[in-house]
Amino acid sequence: MQTRILQSAGDGTASVVAELPASPPDGGWVWIDVVIGVDELDELAALTAGMALDALAVRDAVADVDLPKVDDFGHHLLVVLHGLRNDRVATYELDCFVTAHHLVTVHDDRSPAVDALWEQVQASSALAEGGVDELVGRLAGLLTRRLLSIVEVFDARIDELVDAALDADPRFLAEMTAVRLDLAVARRIVHPQREALDVLRKSDSPLLGAAGRRRLSDAFDVAARAAVELDGARTALAETLDAYRGAEAREATDVTKVLTVYAAIVLPLSLVAGFFGMNFPNLPGITATSGWVIVTIAMVVIAAVSLGVFVALGWIRTPSGRQAGEALGKGLIEAAKAPVHIGGALYEVSAMPLRTISGRRRPAKGAADRDES
């Protein structure tokens, strides 16, 4: 267990002390920050023995993972908040025990928000003034603002995602899924944290003064803004996904249009070739030495007229040779894949009852509870 203690004398100064004082100075407070493992519960209980903290709450702070909440035990409060890690988009739990003159913060790993506030309180006399409730309000505001930074990062990336969606970029789905998972991490925490801060700022506990409630109200406003913007980001992702599907459908339509025009031009040519390919000796021009030349010229004329009609009707444009070749190539590739896709689809349909009913495992209770939540 790693423990550090910060003491405020009540005159705007705060300093680190080596041992927990028997009693805090008049008008001051003591902040005990603890980084603890699951097997170090007894050490935490011994450290906080003089504060008469609820034993079950202390055990839960070490052994369990809770969503943001507030528990009022009368002479002390348990405020569970969550913050954003530095190295990745993930959250951690921070349990805050609040008494009249003590703040005990318990977490299982390094907390960027706690470290930042710890340094700021020592450097600024304005932050060291006030009671424990104001200190908790500052800490809650800092934790929630860090969660809001995920939305700011999303706002910076949304233009890139929109451009990739409109271009039907094959990498779009992977990038969008990664962004959606990051937003979901913050969203699962921000909504409960907003509710917890709302309960805390309206609490009638004597441990919270007017100044502390104002700071908690500021933190609640930040959490409410983060919740609204995360919901808006989720909606924006859904709209971007719709744009990507529309771009994919547009590309598929262009390919289908090329194949349709190609088939419409080749169809009368196939009819001519089939007619003169019949196995009858008395076909017109069958014995003429220049018959094949005449037929070939007629087929070229038919193809040119058909293409001109399609262009005149506006069904196709007149793209460059490279664009037409690329579109035709994509169409031919998709046409070649069609039998494989159809066969695969039939196989999936026939195999689905085995996988979804007979072959499906019953999920564990914990996994089912998580899915429902």
mmCIF file of C-alpha atoms in Angstrom:
data_model
loop_
_atom_site.group_PDB
_atom_site.id
_atom_site.type_symbol
_atom_site.label_atom_id
_atom_site.label_comp_id
_atom_site.label_asym_id
_atom_site.label_seq_id
_atom_site.Cartn_x
_atom_site.Cartn_y
_atom_site.Cartn_z
ATOM 1 C CA MET A 1 0.000 0.000 0.000
ATOM 2 C CA GLN A 2 1.332 3.428 -0.981
ATOM 3 C CA THR A 3 0.211 6.271 1.258
ATOM 4 C CA ARG A 4 0.827 10.006 1.158
ATOM 5 C CA ILE A 5 -0.617 12.674 3.429
ATOM 6 C CA LEU A 6 -1.267 16.331 2.674
ATOM 7 C CA GLN A 7 -2.190 18.706 5.497
ATOM 8 C CA SER A 8 -3.684 22.189 5.307
ATOM 9 C CA ALA A 9 -3.173 24.508 8.251
ATOM 10 C CA GLY A 10 -6.229 26.555 7.395
ATOM 11 C CA ASP A 11 -4.212 29.642 6.450
ATOM 12 C CA GLY A 12 -3.880 28.882 2.746
ATOM 13 C CA THR A 13 -0.824 26.671 3.014
ATOM 14 C CA ALA A 14 -0.645 22.924 2.424
ATOM 15 C CA SER A 15 2.324 20.643 2.935
ATOM 16 C CA VAL A 16 3.128 16.958 2.819
ATOM 17 C CA VAL A 17 3.580 15.276 6.213
ATOM 18 C CA ALA A 18 5.211 11.957 6.972
ATOM 19 C CA GLU A 19 2.658 10.629 9.464
ATOM 20 C CA LEU A 20 -1.051 11.006 10.022
ATOM 21 C CA PRO A 21 -1.532 13.719 12.682
ATOM 22 C CA ALA A 22 -3.525 12.866 15.772
ATOM 23 C CA SER A 23 -5.933 15.705 14.979
ATOM 24 C CA PRO A 24 -6.091 18.193 12.104
ATOM 25 C CA PRO A 25 -5.260 21.847 12.826
ATOM 26 C CA ASP A 26 -8.097 24.274 13.549
ATOM 27 C CA GLY A 27 -9.744 25.314 10.301
ATOM 28 C CA GLY A 28 -7.606 22.915 8.296
ATOM 29 C CA TRP A 29 -7.945 19.477 6.821
ATOM 30 C CA VAL A 30 -5.964 16.324 6.114
ATOM 31 C CA TRP A 31 -5.962 14.574 2.760
ATOM 32 C CA ILE A 32 -4.843 10.937 2.755
ATOM 33 C CA ASP A 33 -4.260 9.437 -0.678
ATOM 34 C CA VAL A 34 -3.938 5.643 -0.816
ATOM 35 C CA VAL A 35 -2.957 3.374 -3.713
ATOM 36 C CA ILE A 36 -3.902 -0.102 -2.549
ATOM 37 C CA GLY A 37 -4.133 -3.694 -3.713
ATOM 38 C CA VAL A 38 -6.902 -6.189 -3.009
ATOM 39 C CA ASP A 39 -4.858 -8.030 -0.373
ATOM 40 C CA GLU A 40 -4.042 -4.875 1.640
ATOM 41 C CA LEU A 41 -7.450 -4.236 3.194
ATOM 42 C CA ASP A 42 -6.202 -4.685 6.760
ATOM 43 C CA GLU A 43 -3.619 -1.943 6.319
ATOM 44 C CA LEU A 44 -6.264 0.502 5.117
ATOM 45 C CA ALA A 45 -8.566 -0.429 8.007
ATOM 46 C CA ALA A 46 -5.740 0.206 10.480
ATOM 47 C CA LEU A 47 -4.896 3.563 8.881
ATOM 48 C CA THR A 48 -8.497 4.817 9.083
ATOM 49 C CA ALA A 49 -9.369 3.237 12.418
ATOM 50 C CA GLY A 50 -9.589 6.604 14.191
ATOM 51 C CA MET A 51 -12.104 7.975 11.674
ATOM 52 C CA ALA A 52 -14.822 5.374 12.398
ATOM 53 C CA LEU A 53 -15.451 4.691 8.726
ATOM 54 C CA ASP A 54 -18.033 2.089 7.763
ATOM 55 C CA ALA A 55 -16.208 -1.254 7.592
ATOM 56 C CA LEU A 56 -18.273 -2.602 4.691
ATOM 57 C CA ALA A 57 -17.711 0.591 2.693
ATOM 58 C CA VAL A 58 -13.952 0.320 3.289
ATOM 59 C CA ARG A 59 -13.992 -3.293 2.129
ATOM 60 C CA ASP A 60 -16.012 -2.397 -0.987
ATOM 61 C CA ALA A 61 -13.564 0.389 -1.829
ATOM 62 C CA VAL A 62 -10.772 -2.188 -2.004
ATOM 63 C CA ALA A 63 -12.443 -5.362 -3.242
ATOM 64 C CA ASP A 64 -15.374 -4.265 -5.434
ATOM 65 C CA VAL A 65 -15.864 -2.144 -8.540
ATOM 66 C CA ASP A 66 -18.791 0.276 -8.246
ATOM 67 C CA LEU A 67 -20.380 2.793 -10.538
ATOM 68 C CA PRO A 68 -20.390 6.425 -9.354
ATOM 69 C CA LYS A 69 -22.594 6.803 -6.289
ATOM 70 C CA VAL A 70 -23.003 8.597 -2.953
ATOM 71 C CA ASP A 71 -23.547 6.877 0.423
ATOM 72 C CA ASP A 72 -24.346 8.990 3.491
ATOM 73 C CA PHE A 73 -23.320 7.388 6.803
ATOM 74 C CA GLY A 74 -24.104 10.433 8.900
ATOM 75 C CA HIS A 75 -20.699 11.408 10.277
ATOM 76 C CA HIS A 76 -19.000 10.621 6.948
ATOM 77 C CA LEU A 77 -19.778 10.279 3.246
ATOM 78 C CA LEU A 78 -18.599 7.792 0.652
ATOM 79 C CA VAL A 79 -18.388 9.367 -2.794
ATOM 80 C CA VAL A 80 -17.470 6.987 -5.624
ATOM 81 C CA LEU A 81 -16.264 8.755 -8.777
ATOM 82 C CA HIS A 82 -14.530 7.619 -11.955
ATOM 83 C CA GLY A 83 -11.736 9.238 -13.901
ATOM 84 C CA LEU A 84 -9.968 8.827 -17.224
ATOM 85 C CA ARG A 85 -6.572 7.170 -17.429
ATOM 86 C CA ASN A 86 -3.633 8.788 -19.174
ATOM 87 C CA ASP A 87 -2.308 5.924 -21.274
ATOM 88 C CA ARG A 88 -5.556 4.718 -22.879
ATOM 89 C CA VAL A 89 -9.277 5.387 -23.087
ATOM 90 C CA ALA A 90 -10.270 3.563 -19.921
ATOM 91 C CA THR A 91 -11.646 4.616 -16.559
ATOM 92 C CA TYR A 92 -10.678 3.842 -12.992
ATOM 93 C CA GLU A 93 -12.595 4.016 -9.724
ATOM 94 C CA LEU A 94 -11.794 6.606 -7.075
ATOM 95 C CA ASP A 95 -13.420 6.121 -3.648
ATOM 96 C CA CYS A 96 -13.551 9.282 -1.516
ATOM 97 C CA PHE A 97 -14.312 9.086 2.199
ATOM 98 C CA VAL A 98 -15.339 12.525 3.444
ATOM 99 C CA THR A 99 -15.408 13.501 7.121
ATOM 100 C CA ALA A 100 -15.488 16.904 8.783
ATOM 101 C CA HIS A 101 -11.701 17.334 8.551
ATOM 102 C CA HIS A 102 -10.429 14.344 6.554
ATOM 103 C CA LEU A 103 -10.518 13.282 2.929
ATOM 104 C CA VAL A 104 -9.387 9.729 2.160
ATOM 105 C CA THR A 105 -9.028 8.864 -1.542
ATOM 106 C CA VAL A 106 -8.595 5.172 -2.373
ATOM 107 C CA HIS A 107 -7.679 3.823 -5.824
ATOM 108 C CA ASP A 108 -5.837 0.806 -7.189
ATOM 109 C CA ASP A 109 -3.584 2.606 -9.672
ATOM 110 C CA ARG A 110 -2.126 5.993 -10.400
ATOM 111 C CA SER A 111 -4.746 8.744 -10.751
ATOM 112 C CA PRO A 112 -3.809 11.634 -13.070
ATOM 113 C CA ALA A 113 -6.539 13.855 -11.596
ATOM 114 C CA VAL A 114 -5.448 13.216 -8.004
ATOM 115 C CA ASP A 115 -1.797 13.842 -8.897
ATOM 116 C CA ALA A 116 -2.662 17.111 -10.650
ATOM 117 C CA LEU A 117 -4.809 18.442 -7.793
ATOM 118 C CA TRP A 118 -2.231 17.284 -5.234
ATOM 119 C CA GLU A 119 0.436 19.444 -6.883
ATOM 120 C CA GLN A 120 -1.889 22.401 -7.469
ATOM 121 C CA VAL A 121 -3.044 22.559 -3.859
ATOM 122 C CA GLN A 122 0.548 22.762 -2.659
ATOM 123 C CA ALA A 123 1.399 25.468 -5.208
ATOM 124 C CA SER A 124 -1.691 27.677 -4.810
ATOM 125 C CA SER A 125 -2.912 29.121 -1.537
ATOM 126 C CA ALA A 126 -6.376 29.707 -3.027
ATOM 127 C CA LEU A 127 -6.822 25.970 -3.616
ATOM 128 C CA ALA A 128 -5.614 25.121 -0.105
ATOM 129 C CA GLU A 129 -8.237 27.336 1.508
ATOM 130 C CA GLY A 130 -11.689 26.095 2.370
ATOM 131 C CA GLY A 131 -12.894 22.843 3.826
ATOM 132 C CA VAL A 132 -12.936 19.234 2.777
ATOM 133 C CA ASP A 133 -16.169 19.732 0.842
ATOM 134 C CA GLU A 134 -14.520 22.291 -1.457
ATOM 135 C CA LEU A 135 -11.589 19.937 -1.971
ATOM 136 C CA VAL A 136 -13.996 17.174 -3.007
ATOM 137 C CA GLY A 137 -15.760 19.593 -5.365
ATOM 138 C CA ARG A 138 -12.476 20.528 -7.038
ATOM 139 C CA LEU A 139 -11.523 16.862 -7.391
ATOM 140 C CA ALA A 140 -14.942 15.940 -8.862
ATOM 141 C CA GLY A 141 -14.711 18.786 -11.359
ATOM 142 C CA LEU A 142 -11.234 17.747 -12.467
ATOM 143 C CA LEU A 143 -12.251 14.101 -12.909
ATOM 144 C CA THR A 144 -15.324 15.040 -14.949
ATOM 145 C CA ARG A 145 -13.477 17.528 -17.169
ATOM 146 C CA ARG A 146 -11.026 14.813 -18.105
ATOM 147 C CA LEU A 147 -13.953 12.634 -19.221
ATOM 148 C CA LEU A 148 -15.217 15.548 -21.296
ATOM 149 C CA SER A 149 -11.905 15.579 -23.179
ATOM 150 C CA ILE A 150 -13.012 12.414 -25.027
ATOM 151 C CA VAL A 151 -15.749 14.458 -26.697
ATOM 152 C CA GLU A 152 -13.211 17.110 -27.708
ATOM 153 C CA VAL A 153 -11.053 14.444 -29.340
ATOM 154 C CA PHE A 154 -14.127 13.071 -31.121
ATOM 155 C CA ASP A 155 -15.030 16.541 -32.427
ATOM 156 C CA ALA A 156 -11.537 16.779 -33.892
ATOM 157 C CA ARG A 157 -11.936 13.422 -35.690
ATOM 158 C CA ILE A 158 -15.525 13.623 -36.875
ATOM 159 C CA ASP A 159 -14.571 15.532 -40.055
ATOM 160 C CA GLU A 160 -12.094 12.796 -40.961
ATOM 161 C CA LEU A 161 -14.721 10.135 -40.355
ATOM 162 C CA VAL A 162 -17.272 11.983 -42.494
ATOM 163 C CA ASP A 163 -14.788 12.313 -45.365
ATOM 164 C CA ALA A 164 -13.938 8.607 -45.113
ATOM 165 C CA ALA A 165 -17.655 7.718 -45.056
ATOM 166 C CA LEU A 166 -18.479 9.806 -48.131
ATOM 167 C CA ASP A 167 -15.557 8.224 -49.990
ATOM 168 C CA ALA A 168 -16.667 4.716 -48.874
ATOM 169 C CA ASP A 169 -13.172 4.155 -47.496
ATOM 170 C CA PRO A 170 -12.734 0.446 -46.618
ATOM 171 C CA ARG A 171 -10.959 1.467 -43.392
ATOM 172 C CA PHE A 172 -13.941 3.494 -42.197
ATOM 173 C CA LEU A 173 -15.719 0.681 -40.347
ATOM 174 C CA ALA A 174 -12.624 -0.222 -38.308
ATOM 175 C CA GLU A 175 -11.974 3.410 -37.383
ATOM 176 C CA MET A 176 -15.615 4.092 -36.551
ATOM 177 C CA THR A 177 -15.827 0.971 -34.371
ATOM 178 C CA ALA A 178 -12.755 2.076 -32.422
ATOM 179 C CA VAL A 179 -14.224 5.557 -31.867
ATOM 180 C CA ARG A 180 -17.592 4.095 -30.871
ATOM 181 C CA LEU A 181 -15.956 1.851 -28.258
ATOM 182 C CA ASP A 182 -14.054 4.815 -26.811
ATOM 183 C CA LEU A 183 -17.238 6.860 -26.581
ATOM 184 C CA ALA A 184 -19.081 3.952 -24.957
ATOM 185 C CA VAL A 185 -16.422 3.739 -22.227
ATOM 186 C CA ALA A 186 -17.020 7.363 -21.262
ATOM 187 C CA ARG A 187 -20.795 7.190 -21.717
ATOM 188 C CA ARG A 188 -21.190 4.243 -19.331
ATOM 189 C CA ILE A 189 -19.537 6.341 -16.618
ATOM 190 C CA VAL A 190 -20.666 9.916 -17.313
ATOM 191 C CA HIS A 191 -24.385 9.293 -16.838
ATOM 192 C CA PRO A 192 -24.063 7.625 -13.391
ATOM 193 C CA GLN A 193 -21.474 10.254 -12.386
ATOM 194 C CA ARG A 194 -23.873 13.027 -13.320
ATOM 195 C CA GLU A 195 -26.577 11.451 -11.156
ATOM 196 C CA ALA A 196 -24.166 10.983 -8.242
ATOM 197 C CA LEU A 197 -23.040 14.621 -8.402
ATOM 198 C CA ASP A 198 -26.675 15.724 -8.575
ATOM 199 C CA VAL A 199 -27.441 13.771 -5.405
ATOM 200 C CA LEU A 200 -24.320 15.114 -3.697
ATOM 201 C CA ARG A 201 -24.947 18.790 -4.481
ATOM 202 C CA LYS A 202 -28.529 18.510 -3.180
ATOM 203 C CA SER A 203 -27.543 16.559 -0.069
ATOM 204 C CA ASP A 204 -28.462 18.048 3.316
ATOM 205 C CA SER A 205 -25.416 16.517 4.997
ATOM 206 C CA PRO A 206 -23.763 18.873 7.521
ATOM 207 C CA LEU A 207 -20.412 17.859 6.024
ATOM 208 C CA LEU A 208 -21.197 19.939 2.911
ATOM 209 C CA GLY A 209 -21.226 23.712 3.149
ATOM 210 C CA ALA A 210 -22.490 26.326 0.701
ATOM 211 C CA ALA A 211 -19.075 26.750 -0.949
ATOM 212 C CA GLY A 212 -18.683 23.007 -1.379
ATOM 213 C CA ARG A 213 -22.141 22.673 -2.915
ATOM 214 C CA ARG A 214 -21.342 25.436 -5.409
ATOM 215 C CA ARG A 215 -18.233 23.577 -6.547
ATOM 216 C CA LEU A 216 -20.173 20.330 -6.749
ATOM 217 C CA SER A 217 -22.815 22.127 -8.824
ATOM 218 C CA ASP A 218 -20.080 23.240 -11.221
ATOM 219 C CA ALA A 219 -18.879 19.643 -11.487
ATOM 220 C CA PHE A 220 -22.489 18.534 -12.104
ATOM 221 C CA ASP A 221 -22.815 21.074 -14.923
ATOM 222 C CA VAL A 222 -19.677 19.684 -16.553
ATOM 223 C CA ALA A 223 -20.993 16.125 -16.188
ATOM 224 C CA ALA A 224 -24.363 17.125 -17.649
ATOM 225 C CA ARG A 225 -22.633 18.787 -20.600
ATOM 226 C CA ALA A 226 -20.452 15.703 -21.116
ATOM 227 C CA ALA A 227 -23.523 13.435 -21.055
ATOM 228 C CA VAL A 228 -25.346 15.566 -23.641
ATOM 229 C CA GLU A 229 -22.326 15.802 -25.923
ATOM 230 C CA LEU A 230 -21.624 12.066 -25.673
ATOM 231 C CA ASP A 231 -25.214 11.358 -26.683
ATOM 232 C CA GLY A 232 -24.786 13.811 -29.555
ATOM 233 C CA ALA A 233 -21.539 12.106 -30.587
ATOM 234 C CA ARG A 234 -23.320 8.756 -30.609
ATOM 235 C CA THR A 235 -26.008 10.218 -32.886
ATOM 236 C CA ALA A 236 -23.347 11.739 -35.136
ATOM 237 C CA LEU A 237 -21.672 8.341 -35.478
ATOM 238 C CA ALA A 238 -24.979 6.754 -36.467
ATOM 239 C CA GLU A 239 -25.536 9.441 -39.105
ATOM 240 C CA THR A 240 -21.970 9.003 -40.372
ATOM 241 C CA LEU A 241 -22.546 5.263 -40.666
ATOM 242 C CA ASP A 242 -25.687 5.956 -42.707
ATOM 243 C CA ALA A 243 -23.633 8.217 -44.977
ATOM 244 C CA TYR A 244 -21.087 5.428 -45.436
ATOM 245 C CA ARG A 245 -23.802 2.946 -46.351
ATOM 246 C CA GLY A 246 -25.219 5.463 -48.819
ATOM 247 C CA ALA A 247 -21.786 5.941 -50.392
ATOM 248 C CA GLU A 248 -21.366 2.177 -50.671
ATOM 249 C CA ALA A 249 -24.798 1.870 -52.262
ATOM 250 C CA ARG A 250 -23.911 4.650 -54.703
ATOM 251 C CA GLU A 251 -20.744 2.841 -55.740
ATOM 252 C CA ALA A 252 -22.666 -0.420 -56.099
ATOM 253 C CA THR A 253 -25.264 1.401 -58.219
ATOM 254 C CA ASP A 254 -22.561 2.772 -60.506
ATOM 255 C CA VAL A 255 -21.129 -0.704 -60.967
ATOM 256 C CA THR A 256 -24.588 -2.159 -61.627
ATOM 257 C CA LYS A 257 -25.314 0.595 -64.137
ATOM 258 C CA VAL A 258 -22.151 -0.188 -66.070
ATOM 259 C CA LEU A 259 -22.982 -3.896 -66.104
ATOM 260 C CA THR A 260 -26.557 -3.174 -67.233
ATOM 261 C CA VAL A 261 -25.420 -0.951 -70.097
ATOM 262 C CA TYR A 262 -22.776 -3.502 -71.058
ATOM 263 C CA ALA A 263 -25.386 -6.278 -71.093
ATOM 264 C CA ALA A 264 -27.881 -4.120 -73.043
ATOM 265 C CA ILE A 265 -25.285 -3.430 -75.749
ATOM 266 C CA VAL A 266 -24.114 -7.036 -75.976
ATOM 267 C CA LEU A 267 -27.666 -8.462 -76.086
ATOM 268 C CA PRO A 268 -28.536 -7.454 -79.693
ATOM 269 C CA LEU A 269 -25.043 -8.441 -80.799
ATOM 270 C CA SER A 270 -25.595 -11.867 -79.265
ATOM 271 C CA LEU A 271 -28.935 -12.035 -81.094
ATOM 272 C CA VAL A 272 -27.248 -11.338 -84.444
ATOM 273 C CA ALA A 273 -24.481 -13.816 -83.752
ATOM 274 C CA GLY A 274 -27.010 -16.418 -82.650
ATOM 275 C CA PHE A 275 -29.162 -15.882 -85.704
ATOM 276 C CA PHE A 276 -26.340 -16.379 -88.194
ATOM 277 C CA GLY A 277 -24.908 -19.163 -86.076
ATOM 278 C CA MET A 278 -27.962 -21.391 -86.604
ATOM 279 C CA ASN A 279 -27.161 -24.659 -88.353
ATOM 280 C CA PHE A 280 -29.215 -24.046 -91.542
ATOM 281 C CA PRO A 281 -27.610 -24.030 -95.048
ATOM 282 C CA ASN A 282 -30.066 -21.519 -96.560
ATOM 283 C CA LEU A 283 -29.468 -18.558 -94.252
ATOM 284 C CA PRO A 284 -29.260 -15.224 -96.173
ATOM 285 C CA GLY A 285 -25.696 -14.324 -97.087
ATOM 286 C CA ILE A 286 -24.322 -17.551 -95.648
ATOM 287 C CA THR A 287 -22.372 -18.283 -98.869
ATOM 288 C CA ALA A 288 -21.183 -14.729 -99.515
ATOM 289 C CA THR A 289 -17.441 -14.257 -99.105
ATOM 290 C CA SER A 290 -17.915 -10.783 -97.570
ATOM 291 C CA GLY A 291 -20.901 -11.727 -95.412
ATOM 292 C CA TRP A 292 -18.980 -11.737 -92.166
ATOM 293 C CA VAL A 293 -17.700 -8.214 -92.942
ATOM 294 C CA ILE A 294 -21.231 -6.929 -93.477
ATOM 295 C CA VAL A 295 -22.481 -8.567 -90.303
ATOM 296 C CA THR A 296 -19.537 -7.241 -88.304
ATOM 297 C CA ILE A 297 -20.152 -3.698 -89.556
ATOM 298 C CA ALA A 298 -23.834 -4.045 -88.680
ATOM 299 C CA MET A 299 -22.977 -5.203 -85.170
ATOM 300 C CA VAL A 300 -20.597 -2.247 -84.681
ATOM 301 C CA VAL A 301 -23.320 0.144 -85.845
ATOM 302 C CA ILE A 302 -25.852 -1.450 -83.473
ATOM 303 C CA ALA A 303 -23.435 -1.133 -80.555
ATOM 304 C CA ALA A 304 -22.636 2.519 -81.372
ATOM 305 C CA VAL A 305 -26.321 3.428 -81.757
ATOM 306 C CA SER A 306 -27.222 1.707 -78.479
ATOM 307 C CA LEU A 307 -24.443 3.512 -76.625
ATOM 308 C CA GLY A 308 -25.503 6.841 -78.139
ATOM 309 C CA VAL A 309 -29.119 6.273 -77.092
ATOM 310 C CA PHE A 310 -28.050 5.562 -73.484
ATOM 311 C CA VAL A 311 -25.928 8.708 -73.405
ATOM 312 C CA ALA A 312 -28.745 10.810 -74.938
ATOM 313 C CA LEU A 313 -31.214 9.546 -72.338
ATOM 314 C CA GLY A 314 -28.774 10.489 -69.576
ATOM 315 C CA TRP A 315 -28.573 6.959 -68.228
ATOM 316 C CA ILE A 316 -24.795 7.052 -68.448
ATOM 317 C CA ARG A 317 -22.216 9.776 -68.643
ATOM 318 C CA THR A 318 -19.180 9.823 -70.860
ATOM 319 C CA PRO A 319 -16.384 9.040 -68.387
ATOM 320 C CA SER A 320 -12.745 8.827 -69.217
ATOM 321 C CA GLY A 321 -11.431 5.527 -70.485
ATOM 322 C CA ARG A 322 -9.669 4.881 -67.195
ATOM 323 C CA GLN A 323 -12.806 5.477 -65.120
ATOM 324 C CA ALA A 324 -14.893 3.319 -67.428
ATOM 325 C CA GLY A 325 -12.309 0.544 -67.275
ATOM 326 C CA GLU A 326 -12.202 0.661 -63.468
ATOM 327 C CA ALA A 327 -15.997 0.596 -63.184
ATOM 328 C CA LEU A 328 -16.280 -2.239 -65.699
ATOM 329 C CA GLY A 329 -13.536 -4.153 -63.917
ATOM 330 C CA LYS A 330 -15.321 -3.834 -60.567
ATOM 331 C CA GLY A 331 -18.560 -4.931 -62.160
ATOM 332 C CA LEU A 332 -17.015 -8.002 -63.769
ATOM 333 C CA ILE A 333 -15.328 -8.950 -60.490
ATOM 334 C CA GLU A 334 -18.618 -8.653 -58.581
ATOM 335 C CA ALA A 335 -20.386 -10.651 -61.276
ATOM 336 C CA ALA A 336 -17.782 -13.384 -60.963
ATOM 337 C CA LYS A 337 -18.210 -13.436 -57.180
ATOM 338 C CA ALA A 338 -22.007 -13.618 -57.326
ATOM 339 C CA PRO A 339 -22.279 -17.454 -57.537
ATOM 340 C CA VAL A 340 -19.917 -17.804 -54.594
ATOM 341 C CA HIS A 341 -21.897 -15.280 -52.545
ATOM 342 C CA ILE A 342 -25.174 -17.014 -53.346
ATOM 343 C CA GLY A 343 -23.760 -20.402 -52.388
ATOM 344 C CA GLY A 344 -22.327 -18.989 -49.175
ATOM 345 C CA ALA A 345 -25.639 -17.357 -48.295
ATOM 346 C CA LEU A 346 -27.520 -20.632 -48.821
ATOM 347 C CA TYR A 347 -25.003 -22.415 -46.613
ATOM 348 C CA GLU A 348 -25.352 -19.795 -43.885
ATOM 349 C CA VAL A 349 -29.137 -20.056 -43.908
ATOM 350 C CA SER A 350 -29.058 -23.837 -43.705
ATOM 351 C CA ALA A 351 -26.479 -23.855 -40.913
ATOM 352 C CA MET A 352 -28.018 -21.039 -38.840
ATOM 353 C CA PRO A 353 -30.444 -23.139 -36.738
ATOM 354 C CA LEU A 354 -27.541 -25.329 -35.596
ATOM 355 C CA ARG A 355 -25.420 -22.373 -34.495
ATOM 356 C CA THR A 356 -28.128 -20.214 -32.986
ATOM 357 C CA ILE A 357 -30.141 -22.868 -31.176
ATOM 358 C CA SER A 358 -28.420 -26.202 -30.753
ATOM 359 C CA GLY A 359 -24.823 -25.028 -30.827
ATOM 360 C CA ARG A 360 -25.205 -21.932 -28.685
ATOM 361 C CA ARG A 361 -23.838 -22.047 -25.157
ATOM 362 C CA ARG A 362 -25.855 -20.600 -22.324
ATOM 363 C CA PRO A 363 -23.973 -17.498 -21.104
ATOM 364 C CA ALA A 364 -22.700 -17.315 -17.568
ATOM 365 C CA LYS A 365 -24.771 -15.345 -15.073
ATOM 366 C CA GLY A 366 -22.254 -12.590 -14.735
ATOM 367 C CA ALA A 367 -21.995 -12.133 -18.499
ATOM 368 C CA ALA A 368 -25.780 -12.052 -18.854
ATOM 369 C CA ASP A 369 -26.036 -9.420 -16.118
ATOM 370 C CA ARG A 370 -23.438 -7.299 -17.826
ATOM 371 C CA ASP A 371 -25.245 -7.574 -21.169
ATOM 372 C CA GLU A 372 -28.539 -6.539 -19.564
ATOM 373 C CA SER A 373 -26.900 -3.595 -17.894
#
